[in-house]
Amino acid sequence: FAATVIPSEYHSTTMVKYQATAGMRLLDTAEQVLVYDALYKGLVESNNDPLNIEVNTHNLTTTGRRFVFDALSRSDLGTLGGEMEGFYGAVATNYLKGIIDVNLHIISDHETKGEDKPLGALDMGGSSTQIVFFPSNE
């Protein structure tokens, strides 16, 4: 889907990060490395394997390649720790609610009204749970 939204002239420089979460944390490090090595190899090799179809979504057309983002390196694949998983969940929640902007600054309407303070987040997954909240100064 991203290849249809990001203009093709940016495909070669668009960074891609793949971060697995709790299920992958259940595997030992050696097994994780094998999975990520195989994933990386498959993505890189698919660049030379055309789909033989043209996909048109929202009037944007893909290149016909399976994985178009050439800037991917093996170090872009890994396992996300539980603390960062919770942090990203809270950031996404506050961004989607319009409380913070893309630079993680509180949007001024929320500062002046005081109605919507930053939200916490609760993420209950199959192998882990993250709870993020902002402590009160009171």
Rosetta silent file (secondary structure, phi, psi, omega in degrees, C-alpha in Angstrom):
SEQUENCE: FAATVIPSEYHSTTMVKYQATAGMRLLDTAEQVLVYDALYKGLVESNNDPLNIEVNTHNLTTTGRRFVFDALSRSDLGTLGGEMEGFYGAVATNYLKGIIDVNLHIISDHETKGEDKPLGALDMGGSSTQIVFFPSNE
SCORE:     score description
SCORE:     0.000 S_00000001
   1 L     0.000  -41.226 -177.483    0.000    0.000    0.000 S_00000001
   2 H   -58.614  -34.947 -178.748    2.771    2.485    0.857 S_00000001
   3 H   -65.273  -21.909  178.159    4.163    2.245   -2.671 S_00000001
   4 H   -87.231  -17.144 -178.786    0.877    3.600   -4.019 S_00000001
   5 H   -97.342  -39.106  179.889    0.854    6.557   -1.633 S_00000001
   6 L   -83.152  124.961 -179.538    4.529    7.563   -1.701 S_00000001
   7 L   -56.582  142.147 -173.578    5.458    9.041   -5.105 S_00000001
   8 H   -59.058  -28.065  179.576    7.745    6.720   -7.088 S_00000001
   9 H   -67.692  -13.225  178.005   10.550    9.291   -7.262 S_00000001
  10 H  -102.709   -3.502 -177.338   10.953    8.849   -3.483 S_00000001
  11 L   -58.524  -39.463 -175.890   10.920    5.039   -3.387 S_00000001
  12 L   -72.916  -16.620 -178.525   14.712    4.739   -3.571 S_00000001
  13 L  -116.106   -1.723 -179.916   15.232    7.058   -0.585 S_00000001
  14 L   -74.892  124.101  178.474   12.228    6.227    1.614 S_00000001
  15 L   -77.510  139.598  175.533   13.322    4.599    4.860 S_00000001
  16 L  -124.031  130.721  176.179   11.467    1.490    5.964 S_00000001
  17 L  -121.896  130.155  176.263   11.690    0.147    9.508 S_00000001
  18 E  -115.550  117.237 -178.848   10.233   -3.215   10.470 S_00000001
  19 E  -127.232  108.312  176.202    9.911   -3.758   14.205 S_00000001
  20 E   -75.562  162.123 -176.315    8.228   -6.920   15.472 S_00000001
  21 L  -118.209 -139.323 -165.303    6.754   -6.893   18.961 S_00000001
  22 H   -55.080  -41.201 -179.588    5.940   -9.314   21.773 S_00000001
  23 H   -58.889  -38.873  178.723    5.529  -12.518   19.786 S_00000001
  24 H   -72.601  -31.099  178.238    9.026  -12.151   18.413 S_00000001
  25 H   -64.816  -16.567  177.464   10.379  -11.354   21.875 S_00000001
  26 L   -73.965  -21.815  179.703    9.352  -14.906   22.842 S_00000001
  27 L   -84.956  151.606  175.380   12.007  -16.320   20.488 S_00000001
  28 L   -73.603  163.622 -173.103   15.653  -16.446   21.458 S_00000001
  29 H   -57.282  -42.150 -178.946   17.996  -14.009   19.727 S_00000001
  30 H   -61.016  -40.115  178.300   19.472  -16.585   17.339 S_00000001
  31 H   -68.045  -39.402  177.324   15.996  -17.522   16.066 S_00000001
  32 H   -59.904  -44.605 -179.734   15.081  -13.857   15.649 S_00000001
  33 H   -58.800  -43.766  179.528   18.208  -13.275   13.561 S_00000001
  34 H   -61.530  -42.168  179.165   17.288  -16.174   11.267 S_00000001
  35 H   -63.711  -48.812 -178.325   13.767  -14.792   10.770 S_00000001
  36 H   -66.639  -36.734  176.243   14.986  -11.259   10.047 S_00000001
  37 H   -61.154  -44.707 -179.987   17.744  -12.506    7.716 S_00000001
  38 H   -65.789  -41.094  178.412   15.154  -14.484    5.731 S_00000001
  39 H   -62.647  -47.005  179.570   12.744  -11.534    5.664 S_00000001
  40 H   -60.194  -47.299  179.986   15.462   -9.175    4.474 S_00000001
  41 H   -59.271  -44.796 -179.956   16.634  -11.596    1.798 S_00000001
  42 H   -62.737  -41.738  179.627   13.078  -12.103    0.570 S_00000001
  43 H   -67.117  -45.650 -178.776   12.373   -8.376    0.358 S_00000001
  44 H   -64.728  -45.301 -178.903   15.635   -7.560   -1.413 S_00000001
  45 H   -68.015  -27.325  179.722   15.341  -10.432   -3.865 S_00000001
  46 H   -69.259  -16.563  176.420   11.724   -9.536   -4.646 S_00000001
  47 L   -62.746  -25.704 -179.518   13.011   -6.265   -6.138 S_00000001
  48 L   -97.976    6.763 -174.946   14.169   -8.322   -9.115 S_00000001
  49 L  -119.059   92.742 -176.487   10.938  -10.318   -9.331 S_00000001
  50 E   -65.320  152.242  179.413    8.212   -8.308  -11.086 S_00000001
  51 L   -74.235  -21.905 -175.844    4.591   -8.850  -10.174 S_00000001
  52 L    64.076   19.511  173.462    3.575   -9.000  -13.856 S_00000001
  53 L  -140.013  159.497  175.412    0.500   -6.969  -12.975 S_00000001
  54 L  -113.763  125.938 -178.608   -0.185   -3.296  -12.634 S_00000001
  55 L  -103.419  130.384  178.033   -1.985   -2.207   -9.489 S_00000001
  56 E  -123.260  114.677  179.900   -3.929    1.041   -9.516 S_00000001
  57 E  -127.640  127.642  178.631   -5.141    2.371   -6.172 S_00000001
  58 L    52.343   40.406  178.570   -6.491    5.889   -5.661 S_00000001
  59 L    63.245   19.060  174.596   -5.217    6.845   -9.139 S_00000001
  60 E  -116.891  136.115 -176.016   -1.612    5.994   -8.178 S_00000001
  61 E  -111.387  136.813  176.947    0.179    3.162   -9.936 S_00000001
  62 L   -79.397  170.835 -179.018    2.927    0.946   -8.479 S_00000001
  63 L   -80.469   -8.836 -175.994    6.060    0.044  -10.404 S_00000001
  64 L    89.837   -6.262  175.813    5.067   -3.622  -10.661 S_00000001
  65 E   -85.482  153.595 -178.227    7.915   -4.650   -8.329 S_00000001
  66 L   -72.279  -44.662  179.799    7.061   -6.504   -5.161 S_00000001
  67 L  -131.978  113.407 -167.598    9.124   -4.339   -2.760 S_00000001
  68 L   -99.951   -3.701 -173.157   10.108   -0.947   -4.127 S_00000001
  69 L   -93.393   96.733 -172.629   11.951    0.698   -1.234 S_00000001
  70 L   -73.930  -14.205 -177.209   15.638    0.321   -2.072 S_00000001
  71 L   -78.238   -3.441 -178.943   16.945    2.151    1.011 S_00000001
  72 L   -63.502  132.258  172.441   16.165   -0.869    3.235 S_00000001
  73 L  -123.015  162.325 -178.079   19.160   -2.327    5.048 S_00000001
  74 H   -57.922  -33.115 -178.833   19.334   -5.399    7.280 S_00000001
  75 H   -70.134   -8.428  177.709   19.708   -3.163   10.344 S_00000001
  76 H   -82.114   -4.105 -179.788   16.215   -1.758    9.650 S_00000001
  77 E  -110.908  131.623  179.876   14.661   -5.057   10.779 S_00000001
  78 E  -174.639 -172.672 -178.622   14.481   -5.934   14.450 S_00000001
  79 E  -108.259  128.324 -179.261   12.461   -6.489   17.582 S_00000001
  80 L   -84.028  130.976  176.609   10.909   -3.568   19.394 S_00000001
  81 L   -70.103  158.341 -178.183   11.201   -3.584   23.180 S_00000001
  82 H   -59.968  -36.550 -179.683    8.066   -3.354   25.292 S_00000001
  83 H   -63.723  -44.690 -179.836    8.889    0.169   26.537 S_00000001
  84 H   -71.506  -33.113  176.403    9.141    1.554   23.004 S_00000001
  85 H   -60.259  -44.114  177.216    6.063   -0.380   21.914 S_00000001
  86 H   -66.181  -41.651  178.655    4.105    1.389   24.651 S_00000001
  87 H   -59.421  -48.768 -179.090    5.657    4.760   23.820 S_00000001
  88 H   -63.629  -34.328  176.389    4.740    4.480   20.128 S_00000001
  89 H   -63.204  -42.981  178.812    1.195    3.484   21.101 S_00000001
  90 H   -67.894  -40.139  177.661    0.812    6.600   23.250 S_00000001
  91 H   -61.429  -47.636 -179.689    2.305    8.822   20.526 S_00000001
  92 H   -60.659  -43.121  179.561   -0.088    7.376   17.932 S_00000001
  93 H   -59.373  -48.774 -178.082   -3.069    7.832   20.259 S_00000001
  94 H   -69.717  -33.782  176.995   -2.272   11.475   20.960 S_00000001
  95 H   -67.654  -47.579 -178.740   -1.498   12.252   17.318 S_00000001
  96 H   -65.198  -28.644  176.844   -4.719   10.674   16.065 S_00000001
  97 L   -82.789   -3.184  178.678   -6.722   12.584   18.701 S_00000001
  98 L    77.188   19.751 -178.816   -5.131   15.854   17.506 S_00000001
  99 L   -86.757  -33.881  177.102   -3.408   16.506   20.842 S_00000001
 100 E  -123.488  159.104  177.227    0.142   16.487   19.456 S_00000001
 101 L   -99.918 -173.994 -176.803    1.595   17.388   16.059 S_00000001
 102 L   -66.389  -16.136  177.047    4.156   15.543   13.932 S_00000001
 103 L   -96.712   10.504  179.740    6.967   17.113   16.002 S_00000001
 104 L    66.342   24.811  175.057    5.414   15.755   19.236 S_00000001
 105 L   -94.815  142.347  176.829    4.442   19.242   20.424 S_00000001
 106 E   -66.907  131.899 -179.211    1.104   19.773   22.139 S_00000001
 107 L   -69.908  135.140 -169.629   -1.203   21.614   19.755 S_00000001
 108 H   -56.091  -34.997  178.567   -1.884   25.115   21.089 S_00000001
 109 H   -57.702  -37.106 -178.764   -5.686   24.740   21.188 S_00000001
 110 H   -74.609  -31.248  177.842   -5.249   21.956   23.713 S_00000001
 111 H   -68.426  -42.923 -174.835   -2.822   24.005   25.822 S_00000001
 112 H   -76.867  -38.435 -178.873   -5.118   27.008   26.126 S_00000001
 113 H   -77.654  -33.005 -178.693   -8.384   25.159   26.679 S_00000001
 114 L    69.151    9.370 -177.450   -6.898   22.576   29.000 S_00000001
 115 L   -76.074  -45.202 -176.768   -9.700   20.204   27.987 S_00000001
 116 L  -110.974  100.179  174.612   -7.641   17.533   26.345 S_00000001
 117 L   -85.516  163.604  178.548   -4.469   16.699   28.179 S_00000001
 118 L   -52.650  139.309 -178.618   -2.149   14.056   26.736 S_00000001
 119 L   -92.666  150.422  169.747   -3.757   10.625   26.817 S_00000001
 120 L   -87.053 -177.399  179.802   -2.258    7.438   28.099 S_00000001
 121 E  -147.235  145.152  175.206   -2.603    4.147   26.257 S_00000001
 122 E  -123.969  121.179 -179.624   -3.355    0.539   27.132 S_00000001
 123 E  -122.185  108.472  179.356   -2.258   -2.104   24.625 S_00000001
 124 E  -106.408  103.069 -179.331   -3.272   -5.666   25.462 S_00000001
 125 L  -100.868 -173.525 -178.991   -1.716   -8.011   22.923 S_00000001
 126 L   -72.336  -26.897 -175.955   -1.407  -11.743   22.669 S_00000001
 127 L  -125.818   -2.083  179.916    1.986  -11.903   24.373 S_00000001
 128 L  -161.046  165.652  175.694    2.361   -8.641   26.261 S_00000001
 129 E  -134.888  134.012  175.921    0.587   -5.641   27.717 S_00000001
 130 E  -119.783  134.327  175.843    1.809   -2.059   27.706 S_00000001
 131 E  -125.589  122.608 -179.564    0.346    0.679   29.891 S_00000001
 132 E  -122.641  130.765  175.745    1.503    4.250   29.316 S_00000001
 133 L  -145.936  161.100  179.122    0.324    7.210   31.351 S_00000001
 134 L  -102.832  119.664 -178.332    1.486   10.703   32.177 S_00000001
 135 L   -65.024  147.655  179.280    2.059   11.216   35.904 S_00000001
 136 L   -82.028  144.989  175.462    0.215   14.042   37.563 S_00000001
 137 L   -85.371   -3.619 -176.268    2.140   16.978   39.051 S_00000001
 138 L   -84.758    0.000    0.000   -0.515   17.314   41.729 S_00000001
